Coordinates of C-alpha atoms in Angstrom, one line a residue:
M15 CA 71.1 85.6 94.7
P16 CA 74.4 86.8 96.4
R17 CA 74.1 89.8 98.6
W18 CA 76.9 92.2 97.8
R19 CA 78.4 94.8 100.0
D20 CA 78.3 98.4 98.8
L21 CA 81.4 99.3 96.8
P22 CA 83.8 101.9 98.3
E23 CA 82.8 105.4 97.5
E24 CA 86.4 106.4 96.5
L25 CA 86.5 103.6 93.9
D26 CA 87.5 104.7 90.4
P27 CA 84.4 104.7 88.0
Q28 CA 86.1 102.4 85.5
I29 CA 86.9 99.9 88.3
R30 CA 83.4 100.2 89.7
E31 CA 81.8 99.4 86.3
F32 CA 84.1 96.4 85.9
T33 CA 83.4 95.1 89.4
G34 CA 79.6 95.5 88.7
R35 CA 80.0 93.4 85.5
L36 CA 81.7 90.6 87.5
R37 CA 78.9 90.6 90.0
T38 CA 76.3 90.5 87.2
L39 CA 78.0 87.4 85.6
V40 CA 78.1 85.6 89.0
E41 CA 74.4 86.4 89.7
R42 CA 73.2 85.2 86.3
S43 CA 75.2 82.0 86.5
G44 CA 73.5 81.1 89.8
L45 CA 76.8 80.1 91.2
S46 CA 77.9 80.8 94.8
V47 CA 81.2 82.4 95.6
V48 CA 82.4 78.9 96.7
A49 CA 81.3 77.4 93.4
V50 CA 83.1 80.2 91.5
A51 CA 86.3 79.5 93.5
D52 CA 86.0 75.8 92.7
R53 CA 85.5 76.3 89.0
T54 CA 88.2 79.0 88.5
G55 CA 91.0 77.7 90.8
Y56 CA 91.1 81.0 92.8
S57 CA 90.3 80.9 96.5
K58 CA 86.9 82.0 98.0
S59 CA 88.6 84.8 100.0
S60 CA 90.2 86.1 96.8
W61 CA 86.9 86.3 95.0
E62 CA 85.3 88.0 97.9
R63 CA 87.9 90.7 97.6
Y64 CA 87.5 90.9 93.8
L65 CA 83.7 91.2 94.0
N66 CA 83.8 93.8 96.8
G67 CA 86.2 96.1 94.9
R68 CA 89.0 95.7 97.4
L69 CA 91.4 94.1 95.0
L70 CA 91.6 93.9 91.1
P71 CA 91.6 90.3 89.9
P72 CA 94.5 89.1 87.7
Q73 CA 93.7 88.5 84.1
G74 CA 93.8 84.7 84.6
A75 CA 91.0 84.9 87.1
V76 CA 88.9 87.0 84.7
E77 CA 89.4 84.5 81.9
A78 CA 88.6 81.6 84.2
L79 CA 85.3 83.3 85.3
A80 CA 84.3 84.0 81.7
E81 CA 84.8 80.3 80.9
A82 CA 82.9 79.2 84.0
T83 CA 79.9 81.5 83.3
G84 CA 79.9 81.3 79.4
A85 CA 80.7 85.0 79.0
D86 CA 82.5 86.6 76.1
A87 CA 86.1 86.4 77.3
H88 CA 87.3 89.0 74.8
H89 CA 84.8 91.6 75.9
L90 CA 85.4 90.9 79.6
T91 CA 89.2 91.1 79.1
T92 CA 88.8 94.5 77.4
L93 CA 86.9 95.8 80.5
W94 CA 89.6 94.4 82.7
E95 CA 92.4 96.2 80.8
L96 CA 90.6 99.5 81.3
A97 CA 90.1 98.8 85.0
E98 CA 93.8 97.8 85.3
R99 CA 95.0 101.1 83.9
S100 CA 92.8 103.0 86.4
W101 CA 94.2 100.9 89.2
S102 CA 97.8 101.6 88.1
R103 CA 97.1 105.3 87.9
S104 CA 95.7 105.3 91.5
E105 CA 98.9 103.5 92.8
M106 CA 101.1 105.9 90.9
R107 CA 99.4 108.9 92.4
H108 CA 99.8 107.4 95.9
G109 CA 103.6 106.9 95.3
V110 CA 104.0 110.5 94.1
T111 CA 102.2 111.7 97.2
M112 CA 104.6 109.8 99.5
E113 CA 107.6 111.2 97.5
A114 CA 106.2 114.7 98.1
I115 CA 105.9 114.0 101.9
G116 CA 109.6 112.9 101.9
V117 CA 110.6 116.2 100.1
A118 CA 108.7 118.3 102.7
Q119 CA 110.5 116.4 105.6
A120 CA 113.9 117.0 103.9
R121 CA 113.2 120.7 103.7
D122 CA 112.2 120.7 107.4
A123 CA 115.6 118.9 108.2
I124 CA 117.5 121.7 106.3
E125 CA 115.8 124.4 108.4
R126 CA 116.9 122.6 111.6
F127 CA 120.5 123.0 110.5
D128 CA 120.2 126.8 109.7
P129 CA 123.3 128.6 111.0
A130 CA 121.0 131.3 112.5
E131 CA 119.9 128.6 115.0
R132 CA 123.5 127.7 115.9
G133 CA 123.7 126.4 119.5
V134 CA 120.0 125.8 120.0
G135 CA 120.3 122.0 119.6
A136 CA 123.2 121.9 122.0
R137 CA 121.4 123.8 124.7
K138 CA 118.4 121.5 124.4
N139 CA 120.7 118.6 125.2
G140 CA 122.1 120.2 128.3
R141 CA 125.6 120.9 126.9
P142 CA 127.1 124.3 126.0
S143 CA 127.7 124.8 122.3
G144 CA 131.0 123.2 121.1
M145 CA 131.4 120.9 124.1
G146 CA 131.1 117.1 124.2
R147 CA 129.8 114.9 121.4
P148 CA 127.1 116.4 119.2
S149 CA 123.6 114.9 119.8
V150 CA 121.9 112.9 117.1
E151 CA 118.1 113.0 116.8
L152 CA 116.7 109.6 116.1
P153 CA 114.1 109.4 113.3
D154 CA 110.5 108.7 114.2
P155 CA 109.8 105.0 113.3
E156 CA 106.3 106.1 112.1
Q157 CA 107.7 108.5 109.5
P158 CA 109.5 107.7 106.2
L159 CA 113.3 108.0 106.3
V160 CA 114.9 110.9 104.5
A161 CA 118.1 110.1 102.7
T162 CA 121.0 112.5 103.3
A163 CA 124.5 112.7 101.9
P164 CA 127.3 111.2 104.0
V165 CA 129.4 113.7 106.0
F166 CA 133.2 113.0 106.1
S167 CA 135.2 114.4 109.1
A168 CA 138.6 116.0 108.7
P169 CA 141.7 113.8 108.5
A170 CA 142.9 112.5 111.8
A171 CA 146.4 113.9 111.3
S172 CA 145.1 117.4 111.4
A173 CA 142.8 117.0 114.4
G174 CA 145.4 117.6 117.0
R175 CA 147.4 120.3 115.1
A176 CA 147.0 123.9 116.2
P177 CA 146.1 126.2 113.4
D178 CA 149.0 128.1 111.8
S179 CA 148.6 131.8 112.3
S180 CA 149.9 132.3 108.7
E181 CA 146.9 130.5 107.3
Q182 CA 144.4 132.9 108.9
P183 CA 143.6 136.5 107.8
P184 CA 145.0 139.2 110.1
G185 CA 142.6 140.0 113.0
S186 CA 140.4 136.9 112.5
S187 CA 140.0 133.9 114.8
P188 CA 139.6 130.3 113.5
P189 CA 136.1 128.8 113.6
S190 CA 135.4 126.5 116.6
R191 CA 135.1 122.8 116.2
S192 CA 131.3 122.8 116.9
E193 CA 130.9 125.5 114.1
R194 CA 132.7 123.3 111.6
K195 CA 130.6 120.3 112.5
R196 CA 127.3 122.2 112.2
A197 CA 128.4 123.6 108.8
A198 CA 129.3 120.1 107.6
L199 CA 125.9 118.8 108.8
F200 CA 124.1 121.6 107.1
A201 CA 125.9 121.0 103.8
G202 CA 125.2 117.3 104.0
G203 CA 121.5 117.8 104.6
L204 CA 121.2 120.3 101.7
V205 CA 122.9 117.8 99.3
G206 CA 120.6 115.0 100.5
A207 CA 117.5 117.1 100.0
L208 CA 118.6 118.1 96.5
L209 CA 119.2 114.4 95.6
L210 CA 115.8 113.4 96.9
V211 CA 114.0 116.2 94.9
A212 CA 115.9 115.2 91.7
G213 CA 115.0 111.5 92.3
A214 CA 111.3 112.4 92.7
V215 CA 111.3 114.4 89.4
L216 CA 113.0 111.6 87.5
L217 CA 110.6 109.0 88.9
I218 CA 107.5 111.1 87.9
D219 CA 108.9 111.7 84.4
A220 CA 109.8 108.0 83.9
V221 CA 106.4 106.7 85.0
G222 CA 104.6 109.3 82.7
D223 CA 106.8 108.4 79.7
G224 CA 106.2 104.7 80.3
E225 CA 102.5 105.0 80.5
Q226 CA 102.3 107.1 77.3
S227 CA 104.5 104.8 75.3
G228 CA 103.5 101.4 76.7
K229 CA 99.8 101.7 77.4
Q230 CA 98.5 103.9 74.6
P231 CA 96.3 101.8 72.2
T232 CA 97.6 101.6 68.7
N233 CA 94.2 102.4 67.3
A234 CA 93.8 105.7 69.2
P235 CA 92.9 108.6 66.9
A236 CA 95.2 111.6 66.6
T237 CA 92.8 113.9 68.6
S238 CA 94.5 116.5 70.8
A239 CA 94.4 114.4 73.9
R240 CA 95.8 117.2 76.0
Q241 CA 92.5 119.0 75.8
L242 CA 90.5 115.9 77.0
P243 CA 90.1 114.6 80.5
E244 CA 92.4 111.9 81.7
G245 CA 91.5 108.5 80.2
V246 CA 89.4 109.9 77.3
K247 CA 91.0 109.4 73.9
C248 CA 88.6 110.8 71.4
A249 CA 85.9 113.4 70.7
G250 CA 83.3 114.0 68.0
E251 CA 84.1 112.5 64.6
D252 CA 87.3 110.9 65.9
C253 CA 85.1 108.6 68.0
A254 CA 83.1 107.3 65.0
G255 CA 83.5 103.6 64.7
Q256 CA 85.5 103.3 68.0
D257 CA 84.8 101.1 71.0
P258 CA 83.4 103.4 73.8
Q259 CA 85.1 101.4 76.6
T260 CA 88.5 101.4 74.9
M261 CA 88.3 105.1 74.2
G262 CA 87.3 105.9 77.8
C263 CA 83.8 107.3 76.9
G264 CA 81.8 104.8 79.0
A265 CA 82.8 106.0 82.5
A266 CA 80.8 109.2 82.4
A267 CA 78.1 108.3 79.9
T268 CA 74.3 108.6 80.6
T269 CA 71.2 106.9 79.3
T270 CA 69.2 109.3 77.2
A271 CA 66.5 106.8 76.1
D272 CA 65.5 103.2 77.0
V273 CA 62.9 100.6 76.3
T274 CA 62.2 97.0 77.4
V275 CA 61.6 94.3 74.7
G276 CA 60.5 91.1 76.3
T277 CA 63.2 90.4 78.8
A278 CA 65.8 92.6 76.9
Y279 CA 66.6 96.1 78.1
V280 CA 67.7 98.5 75.3
E281 CA 69.5 101.9 76.0
V282 CA 70.8 104.9 74.1
R283 CA 74.1 105.7 75.8
Y284 CA 75.5 109.2 75.3
S285 CA 78.8 110.8 76.4
K286 CA 78.9 114.6 76.5
T287 CA 82.7 114.6 76.9
C288 CA 83.2 112.4 73.8
K289 CA 80.2 113.9 71.9
A290 CA 79.3 110.4 70.8
A291 CA 76.4 107.9 71.2
W292 CA 76.0 104.2 71.1
A293 CA 73.4 101.5 71.8
R294 CA 73.5 98.9 74.6
I295 CA 71.4 95.8 75.2
T296 CA 71.3 93.5 78.3
R297 CA 69.3 90.4 79.3
A298 CA 69.0 89.5 75.7
A299 CA 69.3 86.2 73.8
P300 CA 72.3 85.1 71.7
G301 CA 71.7 86.3 68.1
D302 CA 69.6 89.4 68.9
V303 CA 70.8 92.5 67.1
I304 CA 71.2 96.0 68.5
E305 CA 71.6 99.1 66.4
V306 CA 72.2 102.9 67.0
E307 CA 71.3 105.5 64.5
A308 CA 71.3 109.3 64.3
P309 CA 70.4 111.7 61.4
G310 CA 73.3 113.2 59.5
A311 CA 74.4 116.8 60.0
K312 CA 72.8 119.4 57.6
G313 CA 70.8 116.8 55.7
G314 CA 73.7 114.4 55.3
A315 CA 73.4 110.6 55.4
A316 CA 72.3 109.0 58.6
R317 CA 75.0 107.5 60.8
S318 CA 74.6 104.0 62.3
Q319 CA 76.4 101.1 64.0
R320 CA 75.1 97.6 64.9
A321 CA 76.2 94.6 67.0
R322 CA 75.0 91.1 67.6
V323 CA 74.4 89.6 71.1
G324 CA 76.8 86.8 72.2
A325 CA 76.5 84.0 74.7
D326 CA 76.6 86.4 77.8
G327 CA 73.4 88.1 76.7
D328 CA 74.9 91.6 76.6
A329 CA 76.2 93.7 73.7
Y330 CA 76.9 97.3 72.7
T331 CA 77.7 99.0 69.4
K332 CA 80.6 101.1 68.3
M333 CA 80.1 104.8 68.6
I334 CA 78.7 107.4 66.2
A335 CA 79.5 111.1 66.5
A336 CA 76.4 113.0 67.9
D337 CA 75.7 116.2 69.7
P338 CA 73.0 116.4 72.5
T339 CA 70.3 117.5 69.9
A340 CA 71.0 114.7 67.4
R341 CA 68.2 112.4 68.9
A342 CA 70.1 109.2 68.5
T343 CA 67.9 106.1 68.5
A344 CA 68.6 102.5 69.7
C345 CA 66.7 99.6 68.1
A346 CA 66.7 96.0 69.0
T347 CA 65.6 93.2 66.6
L348 CA 65.1 89.9 68.5
T349 CA 65.6 86.5 67.0
G350 CA 61.8 85.9 67.0
G351 CA 61.3 88.9 64.7
T352 CA 60.1 91.4 67.4
R353 CA 61.6 94.9 66.9
A354 CA 61.4 97.9 69.2
C355 CA 63.3 101.2 69.4
A356 CA 64.3 103.6 72.2
A357 CA 64.3 107.3 71.2
P358 CA 64.6 110.5 73.3
G359 CA 61.2 111.8 74.4
G360 CA 59.5 108.5 74.5
R361 CA 59.7 104.7 74.7
G362 CA 59.3 102.3 71.8

């Protein structure tokens, strides 16, 4: 049996569950990582990163692993799609954080060009204000660059012309050359900071719109998603008949009852956030049947869902709406005729 490293603590729950499923498939197949690499066409070092949660495998690698281990490719691809969305959201949050750092640095640059601090930079460079060439502070190579608007100098034809007294108000003196340069630099920095802030806002809006329009499943119910946690797409009756993984209900679910039937392990899975329950079976044989059932509300008809185990030995049902007091039950019927149920408060 392969000895896996502990997954990173900061790993997203959806990615953690998907990585755990990949490890389970490799363990049950009895293949080494080298053998997995030979059968899938992806390198040993790549699979070590995939199985240790350091990198999300491409869809082609997931499909190749399903073929090599005899797993249900459709089910495994569905789990990969959920993990890929979580991975993309993590990368987007990192990009927005870097944009925010750039905005903060732009604001700091604006403060350096505050007219109230006029002359401070010149004295630090050993020159009186307004004399010699203005110093330029080189950016730190370890920090991101902050874009600023270009600053254009006055036309050369007017550089050597003395100011006409008729163009100045009576009793006032024309601004010095250093004052004009500092004012131009301040204006350029301000324009650059505004452009950077506007770009960050447009980027966040564009990414958010793309995720909502391009990644929302077409079968998602019309529940008010704004009131649900990120990634959760249904609650209560809207979850009835829906896939718990696709609807985002599996990440925070708990096992409320369980029982072992032969080698098969049967669970009642319940999500408090989605207010729904479903049944799951592992280590089963192809053809075994798993069913979840809960009594109807106020004497109504009982609610149930069932699923059949495939070649990978695992299966779970669609969801039924249930509150914490509904006492949902999971029952497994094996191909040999044995039947056992898991219910809250007891086994079997």
